[in-house]
Amino acid sequence: MDVSTKDQARTTVFAPRLAELLDRHRGDAVFRLDAGTVGVGDPAVIDRLLWARPMRESERPTFKPFRGKAITRGESSELMQAITRDVRGALRKPLETGIDLSGEWPKVGHCYLRKLMFGADPFRLQLLSRRRLEASHAVSRTVLGTAAALPGGSVSADSAVSDLARHTFGTLTEFDFRHRLHAMGLYRRMASPICNTVSTLVTNASWLAAPFPADTPNRHILLETLRLLPPSWNLLRFASPEYPDIDRRIGPTDDVLLLPLLTQRDPRFWDDPDAYRPRRWADVADPDTVAGYLPFGHASERCWGRHLVLPLAERLMDLMRAGGYRVSPEQTVGRVPLDGLLGVRVRVVRG
Ligand code: HEM
């Protein structure tokens, strides 16, 4: 895919498996991916599959059970309330001056968000939102285990820690390792997507658009970025008895992989689908109602964090605008690896 900006031409190169999906299956409603998985690229079929039954616990990206223990509705909504207060508090802070956002993204954006949101939290909690933990499940388990095993764990009422940290320590009444592990695991489940997904989104936006033109609103850039380079590029649902009745190509033991990556570039729904055109959002009152546009999931269970993600991303974009940041003119190719989160690696420079 080519991205031409005023600045220069940039080429986005997808990992072979993603490129194959786009080349071979764009416009396909239902197709076999492997022996046990069927891909779905048609918004009407996706709609029927997702309304057929509620999301199972094991399918939840954020609130799936933690080490076999279910996360209750009450627990999840308390955590979302805590992180919402933290994001609102962070957004009230004046835009920083004199910070350096140049370097390798998404790493730079991740570090900025971590400091902004959780910079005052106890060291053991700060460790849990480190980017390095994303790279290895084993390292993540070890760090989490160590954080939970350390004695102590309280915060004074007047300390500047995040509400998420206050909530985490507030649930620790006595030393019970499993309980502490659970509480700190949930801290990580909340803190990590804030840093990780938002920095990935802003990196993708930078790749498509930086330096951000003065006459293009951040929101339009983000909506178009979420269309072309959606960090959440697929939704997985495990085999279900309702599915074969919806489409006979889905067998009773088939999982289904629903693919916004395809619906959001389907020429039946988008003019010039591979072109980066933020203006296409200028007259759209509610992006949630646009057919095939599912960057935050489907109406049956839309992302709970999306109202936090967009303003945080916009803050980072405002900082990039204010500092005159752009993609390094030397980077003409952006590679998109096959990963849980779809994102480009970008070198950002000033001026
Ligand atoms: C760029 C940022 C993000 C994107 C693109 C995104 C995307 C999505 C998508 C596509 C779903 C639906 C998944 C499905 O139906 O299988 C979802 C659900 C959800 N998201 Fe997000 N998300 C983002 C950030 C966040 C953040 C920062 C949080 C919380 C701090 C969050 C919390 C949730 C929750 C709670 C759900 C409902 C399912 C569950 O309980 O796990 N998301 N998100």
mmCIF file of C-alpha atoms and ligand atoms in Angstrom:
data_model
loop_
_atom_site.group_PDB
_atom_site.id
_atom_site.type_symbol
_atom_site.label_atom_id
_atom_site.label_comp_id
_atom_site.label_asym_id
_atom_site.label_seq_id
_atom_site.Cartn_x
_atom_site.Cartn_y
_atom_site.Cartn_z
ATOM 1 C CA MET A 1 0.000 0.000 0.000
ATOM 2 C CA ASP A 2 1.332 3.450 -0.867
ATOM 3 C CA VAL A 3 0.837 6.476 1.302
ATOM 4 C CA SER A 4 1.594 9.697 -0.503
ATOM 5 C CA THR A 5 1.867 12.788 1.631
ATOM 6 C CA LYS A 6 2.860 16.325 0.705
ATOM 7 C CA ASP A 7 6.154 15.384 2.204
ATOM 8 C CA GLN A 8 7.127 12.206 0.418
ATOM 9 C CA ALA A 9 5.859 8.798 -0.666
ATOM 10 C CA ARG A 10 5.728 6.111 2.016
ATOM 11 C CA THR A 11 5.043 2.462 1.423
ATOM 12 C CA THR A 12 3.361 0.244 4.005
ATOM 13 C CA VAL A 13 4.474 -3.376 3.822
ATOM 14 C CA PHE A 14 2.260 -5.904 5.578
ATOM 15 C CA ALA A 15 3.572 -9.211 6.941
ATOM 16 C CA PRO A 16 2.999 -11.957 4.316
ATOM 17 C CA ARG A 17 -0.028 -13.439 6.113
ATOM 18 C CA LEU A 18 -1.751 -10.036 6.357
ATOM 19 C CA ALA A 19 -0.857 -9.155 2.761
ATOM 20 C CA GLU A 20 -2.289 -12.496 1.637
ATOM 21 C CA LEU A 21 -5.532 -11.804 3.505
ATOM 22 C CA LEU A 22 -5.867 -8.433 1.767
ATOM 23 C CA ASP A 23 -4.844 -9.700 -1.668
ATOM 24 C CA ARG A 24 -6.858 -12.917 -1.718
ATOM 25 C CA HIS A 25 -9.836 -12.355 0.531
ATOM 26 C CA ARG A 26 -10.899 -8.748 0.267
ATOM 27 C CA GLY A 27 -14.603 -8.823 -0.622
ATOM 28 C CA ASP A 28 -14.996 -12.497 0.416
ATOM 29 C CA ALA A 29 -17.892 -12.964 2.821
ATOM 30 C CA VAL A 30 -16.878 -16.278 4.431
ATOM 31 C CA PHE A 31 -13.727 -18.268 3.655
ATOM 32 C CA ARG A 32 -11.626 -20.988 5.225
ATOM 33 C CA LEU A 33 -8.419 -19.881 6.936
ATOM 34 C CA ASP A 34 -7.285 -23.233 8.321
ATOM 35 C CA ALA A 35 -8.689 -26.583 9.448
ATOM 36 C CA GLY A 36 -10.453 -25.080 12.467
ATOM 37 C CA THR A 37 -10.962 -21.413 11.588
ATOM 38 C CA VAL A 38 -13.209 -19.583 9.172
ATOM 39 C CA GLY A 39 -12.525 -15.955 8.208
ATOM 40 C CA VAL A 40 -15.405 -13.507 7.798
ATOM 41 C CA GLY A 41 -15.079 -10.281 5.789
ATOM 42 C CA ASP A 42 -18.689 -9.284 5.225
ATOM 43 C CA PRO A 43 -20.291 -6.750 7.599
ATOM 44 C CA ALA A 44 -23.779 -8.297 7.328
ATOM 45 C CA VAL A 45 -22.494 -11.782 8.280
ATOM 46 C CA ILE A 46 -20.359 -10.289 11.071
ATOM 47 C CA ASP A 47 -23.447 -8.530 12.344
ATOM 48 C CA ARG A 48 -25.482 -11.731 12.457
ATOM 49 C CA LEU A 49 -22.676 -13.731 14.104
ATOM 50 C CA LEU A 50 -22.113 -11.153 16.816
ATOM 51 C CA TRP A 51 -25.782 -10.706 17.633
ATOM 52 C CA ALA A 52 -26.219 -14.504 17.797
ATOM 53 C CA ARG A 53 -24.812 -14.767 21.318
ATOM 54 C CA PRO A 54 -23.035 -12.668 23.957
ATOM 55 C CA MET A 55 -19.239 -12.580 24.139
ATOM 56 C CA ARG A 56 -17.887 -15.412 26.290
ATOM 57 C CA GLU A 57 -15.588 -14.681 29.213
ATOM 58 C CA SER A 58 -12.694 -16.420 27.462
ATOM 59 C CA GLU A 59 -13.140 -14.174 24.401
ATOM 60 C CA ARG A 60 -12.829 -10.900 26.304
ATOM 61 C CA PRO A 61 -9.643 -9.028 25.402
ATOM 62 C CA THR A 62 -9.371 -7.182 28.721
ATOM 63 C CA PHE A 63 -11.542 -8.933 31.246
ATOM 64 C CA LYS A 64 -10.926 -12.562 30.355
ATOM 65 C CA PRO A 65 -10.403 -14.725 33.488
ATOM 66 C CA PHE A 66 -7.102 -14.142 35.241
ATOM 67 C CA ARG A 67 -5.278 -17.431 35.879
ATOM 68 C CA GLY A 68 -8.556 -19.316 35.835
ATOM 69 C CA LYS A 69 -10.413 -16.874 38.091
ATOM 70 C CA ALA A 70 -13.321 -15.019 36.504
ATOM 71 C CA ILE A 71 -13.397 -11.239 36.724
ATOM 72 C CA THR A 72 -16.804 -10.162 37.921
ATOM 73 C CA ARG A 73 -18.872 -7.401 36.305
ATOM 74 C CA GLY A 74 -18.556 -5.399 39.537
ATOM 75 C CA GLU A 75 -14.759 -5.720 39.540
ATOM 76 C CA SER A 76 -14.487 -4.742 35.886
ATOM 77 C CA SER A 77 -16.681 -1.705 36.225
ATOM 78 C CA GLU A 78 -14.766 -0.515 39.331
ATOM 79 C CA LEU A 79 -11.515 -0.848 37.393
ATOM 80 C CA MET A 80 -12.945 1.040 34.410
ATOM 81 C CA GLN A 81 -14.182 3.790 36.726
ATOM 82 C CA ALA A 82 -10.734 4.112 38.319
ATOM 83 C CA ILE A 83 -8.924 4.304 34.977
ATOM 84 C CA THR A 84 -11.508 6.754 33.632
ATOM 85 C CA ARG A 85 -10.823 9.101 36.562
ATOM 86 C CA ASP A 86 -7.093 8.748 35.904
ATOM 87 C CA VAL A 87 -7.445 9.561 32.215
ATOM 88 C CA ARG A 88 -9.643 12.584 32.970
ATOM 89 C CA GLY A 89 -7.074 13.785 35.520
ATOM 90 C CA ALA A 90 -4.237 13.338 33.021
ATOM 91 C CA LEU A 91 -6.121 15.227 30.326
ATOM 92 C CA ARG A 92 -6.633 18.173 32.693
ATOM 93 C CA LYS A 93 -2.862 18.634 33.016
ATOM 94 C CA PRO A 94 -1.494 21.417 30.794
ATOM 95 C CA LEU A 95 0.335 20.231 27.673
ATOM 96 C CA GLU A 96 3.988 19.714 28.537
ATOM 97 C CA THR A 97 6.557 21.969 26.948
ATOM 98 C CA GLY A 98 10.117 20.950 26.224
ATOM 99 C CA ILE A 99 9.585 17.198 26.131
ATOM 100 C CA ASP A 100 11.360 15.191 23.459
ATOM 101 C CA LEU A 101 9.113 12.913 21.411
ATOM 102 C CA SER A 102 11.689 12.047 18.777
ATOM 103 C CA GLY A 103 12.863 8.462 18.415
ATOM 104 C CA GLU A 104 11.391 5.038 17.809
ATOM 105 C CA TRP A 105 7.619 4.855 18.046
ATOM 106 C CA PRO A 106 5.510 3.290 19.569
ATOM 107 C CA LYS A 107 8.169 3.078 22.304
ATOM 108 C CA VAL A 108 8.392 6.863 22.764
ATOM 109 C CA GLY A 109 4.602 7.250 22.992
ATOM 110 C CA HIS A 110 4.346 4.327 25.401
ATOM 111 C CA CYS A 111 6.937 5.868 27.760
ATOM 112 C CA TYR A 112 5.186 9.249 27.631
ATOM 113 C CA LEU A 113 1.783 7.742 28.518
ATOM 114 C CA ARG A 114 3.212 5.571 31.251
ATOM 115 C CA LYS A 115 4.806 8.572 32.920
ATOM 116 C CA LEU A 116 1.724 10.767 32.411
ATOM 117 C CA MET A 117 -0.714 8.228 33.813
ATOM 118 C CA PHE A 118 1.207 6.069 36.254
ATOM 119 C CA GLY A 119 4.424 8.026 36.917
ATOM 120 C CA ALA A 120 3.587 8.544 40.616
ATOM 121 C CA ASP A 121 2.647 4.919 41.303
ATOM 122 C CA PRO A 122 4.774 2.684 43.533
ATOM 123 C CA PHE A 123 7.721 1.197 41.665
ATOM 124 C CA ARG A 124 6.339 -2.346 41.789
ATOM 125 C CA LEU A 125 3.196 -1.220 39.961
ATOM 126 C CA GLN A 126 5.104 0.920 37.479
ATOM 127 C CA LEU A 127 7.049 -2.187 36.512
ATOM 128 C CA LEU A 128 3.794 -3.802 35.406
ATOM 129 C CA SER A 129 3.132 -1.305 32.640
ATOM 130 C CA ARG A 130 6.611 -1.539 31.125
ATOM 131 C CA ARG A 131 6.660 -2.127 27.402
ATOM 132 C CA ARG A 132 9.277 -4.848 27.715
ATOM 133 C CA LEU A 133 6.724 -7.091 29.434
ATOM 134 C CA GLU A 134 4.711 -7.252 26.207
ATOM 135 C CA ALA A 135 7.525 -9.091 24.464
ATOM 136 C CA SER A 136 7.522 -12.172 26.679
ATOM 137 C CA HIS A 137 4.811 -13.947 28.597
ATOM 138 C CA ALA A 138 7.457 -15.571 30.825
ATOM 139 C CA VAL A 139 9.017 -12.228 31.803
ATOM 140 C CA SER A 140 5.580 -10.782 32.425
ATOM 141 C CA ARG A 141 4.662 -13.677 34.751
ATOM 142 C CA THR A 142 7.934 -13.363 36.658
ATOM 143 C CA VAL A 143 7.637 -9.611 37.159
ATOM 144 C CA LEU A 144 4.024 -9.958 38.235
ATOM 145 C CA GLY A 145 4.912 -12.720 40.682
ATOM 146 C CA THR A 146 7.728 -10.618 42.156
ATOM 147 C CA ALA A 147 5.521 -7.527 42.494
ATOM 148 C CA ALA A 148 2.899 -9.561 44.343
ATOM 149 C CA ALA A 149 5.431 -11.278 46.621
ATOM 150 C CA LEU A 150 7.017 -8.046 47.849
ATOM 151 C CA PRO A 151 5.737 -7.232 51.317
ATOM 152 C CA GLY A 152 3.821 -4.035 51.987
ATOM 153 C CA GLY A 153 1.486 -2.323 49.630
ATOM 154 C CA SER A 154 -0.483 0.621 50.800
ATOM 155 C CA VAL A 155 -0.776 4.234 49.755
ATOM 156 C CA SER A 156 -1.571 7.193 51.949
ATOM 157 C CA ALA A 157 -4.815 9.016 51.242
ATOM 158 C CA ASP A 158 -3.043 12.198 50.111
ATOM 159 C CA SER A 159 -0.429 10.613 47.834
ATOM 160 C CA ALA A 160 -0.453 11.470 44.113
ATOM 161 C CA VAL A 161 -0.745 7.878 42.894
ATOM 162 C CA SER A 162 -3.267 6.915 40.225
ATOM 163 C CA ASP A 163 -6.787 5.901 41.222
ATOM 164 C CA LEU A 164 -5.985 2.559 39.642
ATOM 165 C CA ALA A 165 -3.112 2.063 42.113
ATOM 166 C CA ARG A 166 -5.305 3.221 44.983
ATOM 167 C CA HIS A 167 -7.951 0.722 43.919
ATOM 168 C CA THR A 168 -5.367 -2.060 43.569
ATOM 169 C CA PHE A 169 -3.887 -1.539 47.033
ATOM 170 C CA GLY A 170 -7.321 -0.836 48.493
ATOM 171 C CA THR A 171 -8.333 -4.426 47.774
ATOM 172 C CA LEU A 172 -5.340 -5.871 49.690
ATOM 173 C CA THR A 173 -6.533 -6.335 53.217
ATOM 174 C CA GLU A 174 -4.192 -9.056 54.419
ATOM 175 C CA PHE A 175 -1.166 -10.799 52.926
ATOM 176 C CA ASP A 176 -2.583 -13.448 50.644
ATOM 177 C CA PHE A 177 -0.306 -14.096 47.674
ATOM 178 C CA ARG A 178 -3.010 -15.295 45.281
ATOM 179 C CA HIS A 179 -5.172 -12.308 46.096
ATOM 180 C CA ARG A 180 -2.269 -9.897 45.572
ATOM 181 C CA LEU A 181 -1.384 -11.575 42.294
ATOM 182 C CA HIS A 182 -4.957 -11.170 41.107
ATOM 183 C CA ALA A 183 -5.103 -7.480 42.100
ATOM 184 C CA MET A 184 -1.784 -6.671 40.439
ATOM 185 C CA GLY A 185 -2.651 -8.716 37.363
ATOM 186 C CA LEU A 186 -5.740 -6.554 36.966
ATOM 187 C CA TYR A 187 -3.662 -3.388 37.406
ATOM 188 C CA ARG A 188 -1.572 -4.607 34.500
ATOM 189 C CA ARG A 189 -4.648 -5.489 32.437
ATOM 190 C CA MET A 190 -5.767 -1.845 32.749
ATOM 191 C CA ALA A 191 -2.483 0.050 32.574
ATOM 192 C CA SER A 192 -0.984 -1.890 29.716
ATOM 193 C CA PRO A 193 -3.677 -1.235 27.057
ATOM 194 C CA ILE A 194 -3.718 2.456 27.906
ATOM 195 C CA CYS A 195 -0.002 2.738 27.101
ATOM 196 C CA ASN A 196 0.168 0.083 24.440
ATOM 197 C CA THR A 197 -2.896 0.570 22.280
ATOM 198 C CA VAL A 198 -2.840 4.377 22.376
ATOM 199 C CA SER A 199 0.849 4.575 21.435
ATOM 200 C CA THR A 200 0.252 2.063 18.625
ATOM 201 C CA LEU A 201 -2.666 4.097 17.306
ATOM 202 C CA VAL A 202 -0.709 7.368 17.350
ATOM 203 C CA THR A 203 2.262 5.672 15.685
ATOM 204 C CA ASN A 204 0.002 4.443 12.887
ATOM 205 C CA ALA A 205 -1.477 7.943 12.559
ATOM 206 C CA SER A 206 2.018 9.430 12.364
ATOM 207 C CA TRP A 207 2.968 6.976 9.677
ATOM 208 C CA LEU A 208 -0.044 7.913 7.592
ATOM 209 C CA ALA A 209 -0.077 11.635 8.254
ATOM 210 C CA ALA A 210 2.816 13.255 10.163
ATOM 211 C CA PRO A 211 3.585 16.104 10.000
ATOM 212 C CA PHE A 212 -0.114 16.534 10.772
ATOM 213 C CA PRO A 213 -1.564 19.234 8.478
ATOM 214 C CA ALA A 214 -2.931 22.264 10.349
ATOM 215 C CA ASP A 215 -6.273 22.084 8.512
ATOM 216 C CA THR A 216 -6.969 18.406 9.296
ATOM 217 C CA PRO A 217 -8.561 17.717 12.698
ATOM 218 C CA ASN A 218 -6.941 15.061 14.855
ATOM 219 C CA ARG A 219 -10.260 13.213 15.041
ATOM 220 C CA HIS A 220 -10.461 12.763 11.247
ATOM 221 C CA ILE A 221 -6.857 11.553 11.123
ATOM 222 C CA LEU A 222 -7.581 9.035 13.888
ATOM 223 C CA LEU A 223 -10.803 7.735 12.343
ATOM 224 C CA GLU A 224 -9.036 7.201 9.022
ATOM 225 C CA THR A 225 -6.060 5.591 10.760
ATOM 226 C CA LEU A 226 -8.394 3.224 12.611
ATOM 227 C CA ARG A 227 -9.841 2.281 9.221
ATOM 228 C CA LEU A 228 -6.583 1.642 7.354
ATOM 229 C CA LEU A 229 -4.344 0.435 10.178
ATOM 230 C CA PRO A 230 -6.712 -0.807 12.910
ATOM 231 C CA PRO A 231 -4.717 -1.834 16.011
ATOM 232 C CA SER A 232 -7.482 -4.405 16.703
ATOM 233 C CA TRP A 233 -7.580 -5.959 13.255
ATOM 234 C CA ASN A 234 -9.623 -9.069 14.099
ATOM 235 C CA LEU A 235 -12.276 -10.293 16.529
ATOM 236 C CA LEU A 236 -12.199 -13.964 17.490
ATOM 237 C CA ARG A 237 -15.235 -15.989 18.483
ATOM 238 C CA PHE A 238 -14.997 -19.638 19.444
ATOM 239 C CA ALA A 239 -17.127 -22.290 17.760
ATOM 240 C CA SER A 240 -20.769 -22.022 18.647
ATOM 241 C CA PRO A 241 -23.906 -24.011 17.740
ATOM 242 C CA GLU A 242 -25.594 -20.850 16.406
ATOM 243 C CA TYR A 243 -22.963 -20.210 13.731
ATOM 244 C CA PRO A 244 -23.583 -22.974 11.125
ATOM 245 C CA ASP A 245 -27.215 -21.818 10.867
ATOM 246 C CA ILE A 246 -26.011 -18.334 9.942
ATOM 247 C CA ASP A 247 -23.685 -19.560 7.190
ATOM 248 C CA ARG A 248 -23.344 -23.151 6.062
ATOM 249 C CA ARG A 249 -19.632 -22.681 5.328
ATOM 250 C CA ILE A 250 -19.077 -22.450 9.094
ATOM 251 C CA GLY A 251 -18.882 -25.915 10.639
ATOM 252 C CA PRO A 252 -20.002 -26.771 14.192
ATOM 253 C CA THR A 253 -16.405 -26.903 15.458
ATOM 254 C CA ASP A 254 -15.091 -23.884 13.532
ATOM 255 C CA ASP A 255 -13.902 -20.766 15.309
ATOM 256 C CA VAL A 256 -14.610 -17.561 13.405
ATOM 257 C CA LEU A 257 -12.159 -14.720 12.828
ATOM 258 C CA LEU A 258 -14.077 -11.551 11.999
ATOM 259 C CA LEU A 259 -11.898 -9.187 10.041
ATOM 260 C CA PRO A 260 -12.275 -5.385 10.226
ATOM 261 C CA LEU A 261 -8.953 -5.372 8.357
ATOM 262 C CA LEU A 262 -10.945 -6.540 5.312
ATOM 263 C CA THR A 263 -14.311 -4.824 5.820
ATOM 264 C CA GLN A 264 -12.581 -1.477 6.347
ATOM 265 C CA ARG A 265 -10.856 -1.726 2.959
ATOM 266 C CA ASP A 266 -13.720 -3.283 1.038
ATOM 267 C CA PRO A 267 -14.319 -1.333 -2.207
ATOM 268 C CA ARG A 268 -18.068 -1.966 -1.883
ATOM 269 C CA PHE A 269 -18.141 0.353 1.123
ATOM 270 C CA TRP A 270 -15.238 2.766 0.604
ATOM 271 C CA ASP A 271 -14.197 4.909 -2.356
ATOM 272 C CA ASP A 272 -10.553 4.337 -3.175
ATOM 273 C CA PRO A 273 -10.335 2.021 -0.138
ATOM 274 C CA ASP A 274 -6.535 1.936 0.233
ATOM 275 C CA ALA A 275 -6.163 5.709 0.044
ATOM 276 C CA TYR A 276 -5.586 7.730 3.199
ATOM 277 C CA ARG A 277 -8.349 10.343 3.053
ATOM 278 C CA PRO A 278 -9.217 11.873 6.430
ATOM 279 C CA ARG A 279 -11.758 14.162 4.746
ATOM 280 C CA ARG A 280 -14.087 11.219 4.229
ATOM 281 C CA TRP A 281 -14.969 11.598 7.927
ATOM 282 C CA ALA A 282 -15.881 15.281 7.690
ATOM 283 C CA ASP A 283 -19.610 14.605 7.173
ATOM 284 C CA VAL A 284 -19.969 11.473 9.275
ATOM 285 C CA ALA A 285 -21.986 12.256 12.408
ATOM 286 C CA ASP A 286 -21.505 8.879 14.109
ATOM 287 C CA PRO A 287 -18.685 6.559 12.962
ATOM 288 C CA ASP A 288 -20.237 3.705 14.992
ATOM 289 C CA THR A 289 -23.055 3.535 12.438
ATOM 290 C CA VAL A 290 -20.843 3.201 9.333
ATOM 291 C CA ALA A 291 -21.233 -0.275 7.747
ATOM 292 C CA GLY A 292 -18.149 -2.439 8.148
ATOM 293 C CA TYR A 293 -16.322 0.094 10.347
ATOM 294 C CA LEU A 294 -15.480 -1.852 13.503
ATOM 295 C CA PRO A 295 -12.181 -0.547 14.937
ATOM 296 C CA PHE A 296 -13.632 -0.657 18.456
ATOM 297 C CA GLY A 297 -15.735 -3.745 17.895
ATOM 298 C CA HIS A 298 -19.417 -4.263 17.247
ATOM 299 C CA ALA A 299 -22.554 -2.712 18.730
ATOM 300 C CA SER A 300 -23.211 -5.966 20.660
ATOM 301 C CA GLU A 301 -20.137 -5.282 22.891
ATOM 302 C CA ARG A 302 -18.182 -2.218 21.876
ATOM 303 C CA CYS A 303 -14.823 -1.349 23.467
ATOM 304 C CA TRP A 304 -15.296 0.107 26.938
ATOM 305 C CA GLY A 305 -12.093 2.118 26.649
ATOM 306 C CA ARG A 306 -12.724 3.931 23.382
ATOM 307 C CA HIS A 307 -13.775 7.198 25.027
ATOM 308 C CA LEU A 308 -10.447 7.215 26.863
ATOM 309 C CA VAL A 309 -8.330 6.229 23.889
ATOM 310 C CA LEU A 310 -9.293 8.999 21.490
ATOM 311 C CA PRO A 311 -8.637 12.043 23.753
ATOM 312 C CA LEU A 312 -5.348 10.546 24.960
ATOM 313 C CA ALA A 313 -4.289 9.956 21.360
ATOM 314 C CA GLU A 314 -5.312 13.525 20.523
ATOM 315 C CA ARG A 315 -3.186 14.872 23.359
ATOM 316 C CA LEU A 316 -0.152 13.092 21.949
ATOM 317 C CA MET A 317 -0.965 14.421 18.482
ATOM 318 C CA ASP A 318 -1.259 17.974 19.852
ATOM 319 C CA LEU A 319 2.171 17.595 21.409
ATOM 320 C CA MET A 320 3.558 16.352 18.101
ATOM 321 C CA ARG A 321 1.989 19.268 16.254
ATOM 322 C CA ALA A 322 3.305 21.782 18.809
ATOM 323 C CA GLY A 323 6.836 20.351 18.613
ATOM 324 C CA GLY A 324 6.846 20.123 14.790
ATOM 325 C CA TYR A 325 7.374 16.356 14.693
ATOM 326 C CA ARG A 326 7.305 14.290 11.518
ATOM 327 C CA VAL A 327 8.277 10.872 10.245
ATOM 328 C CA SER A 328 11.983 10.761 9.444
ATOM 329 C CA PRO A 329 12.383 11.575 5.724
ATOM 330 C CA GLU A 330 14.793 8.651 5.590
ATOM 331 C CA GLN A 331 12.046 6.169 6.450
ATOM 332 C CA THR A 332 10.143 5.370 3.279
ATOM 333 C CA VAL A 333 8.951 1.867 4.235
ATOM 334 C CA GLY A 334 6.759 1.019 7.237
ATOM 335 C CA ARG A 335 6.561 -2.661 8.104
ATOM 336 C CA VAL A 336 3.490 -4.126 9.784
ATOM 337 C CA PRO A 337 4.326 -7.403 11.545
ATOM 338 C CA LEU A 338 1.755 -10.122 12.220
ATOM 339 C CA ASP A 339 0.905 -9.449 15.841
ATOM 340 C CA GLY A 340 -2.004 -9.154 18.231
ATOM 341 C CA LEU A 341 -1.944 -5.378 17.775
ATOM 342 C CA LEU A 342 -1.493 -4.144 14.238
ATOM 343 C CA GLY A 343 1.113 -1.410 14.156
ATOM 344 C CA VAL A 344 3.983 0.123 12.217
ATOM 345 C CA ARG A 345 7.426 0.911 13.636
ATOM 346 C CA VAL A 346 8.189 4.532 12.900
ATOM 347 C CA ARG A 347 11.171 6.818 13.416
ATOM 348 C CA VAL A 348 9.958 10.272 14.420
ATOM 349 C CA VAL A 349 12.117 13.402 14.137
ATOM 350 C CA ARG A 350 11.676 17.073 14.844
ATOM 351 C CA GLY A 351 11.403 19.820 12.244
HETATM 352 C C1 HEM B 1 -6.573 1.831 20.245
HETATM 353 C C2 HEM B 1 -7.133 1.393 21.377
HETATM 354 C C3 HEM B 1 -8.164 0.302 21.457
HETATM 355 C C4 HEM B 1 -8.777 -0.382 20.463
HETATM 356 C C5 HEM B 1 -8.585 -0.258 18.952
HETATM 357 C C6 HEM B 1 -9.705 -1.311 21.104
HETATM 358 C C7 HEM B 1 -10.509 -2.191 20.429
HETATM 359 C C8 HEM B 1 -11.423 -3.037 21.025
HETATM 360 C C9 HEM B 1 -12.248 -3.970 20.324
HETATM 361 C C10 HEM B 1 -12.207 -4.220 18.812
HETATM 362 C C11 HEM B 1 -13.044 -4.578 21.224
HETATM 363 C C12 HEM B 1 -14.091 -5.656 20.926
HETATM 364 C C13 HEM B 1 -13.428 -7.002 20.998
HETATM 365 C C14 HEM B 1 -14.303 -8.129 20.536
HETATM 366 O O1 HEM B 1 -15.494 -7.939 20.258
HETATM 367 O O2 HEM B 1 -13.786 -9.258 20.454
HETATM 368 C C15 HEM B 1 -12.733 -4.045 22.520
HETATM 369 C C16 HEM B 1 -13.350 -4.405 23.689
HETATM 370 C C17 HEM B 1 -12.991 -3.920 24.918
HETATM 371 N N1 HEM B 1 -11.997 -3.014 25.185
HETATM 372 FE FE1 HEM B 1 -10.878 -2.018 23.832
HETATM 373 N N2 HEM B 1 -9.630 -1.157 22.466
HETATM 374 C C18 HEM B 1 -8.704 -0.176 22.728
HETATM 375 C C19 HEM B 1 -8.313 0.266 23.975
HETATM 376 C C20 HEM B 1 -8.857 -0.140 25.152
HETATM 377 C C21 HEM B 1 -8.462 0.339 26.446
HETATM 378 C C22 HEM B 1 -7.368 1.372 26.698
HETATM 379 C C23 HEM B 1 -9.240 -0.313 27.368
HETATM 380 C C24 HEM B 1 -9.252 -0.209 28.866
HETATM 381 C C25 HEM B 1 -8.418 0.419 29.607
HETATM 382 C C26 HEM B 1 -10.138 -1.181 26.652
HETATM 383 C C27 HEM B 1 -11.090 -1.993 27.234
HETATM 384 C C28 HEM B 1 -11.950 -2.825 26.544
HETATM 385 C C29 HEM B 1 -12.961 -3.651 27.181
HETATM 386 C C30 HEM B 1 -13.226 -3.724 28.677
HETATM 387 C C31 HEM B 1 -13.628 -4.326 26.172
HETATM 388 C C32 HEM B 1 -14.864 -5.263 26.307
HETATM 389 C C33 HEM B 1 -14.454 -6.684 26.347
HETATM 390 C C34 HEM B 1 -13.774 -7.105 27.624
HETATM 391 O O3 HEM B 1 -14.425 -7.146 28.647
HETATM 392 O O4 HEM B 1 -12.578 -7.352 27.601
HETATM 393 N N3 HEM B 1 -9.868 -1.057 25.309
HETATM 394 N N4 HEM B 1 -11.731 -3.112 22.372
#
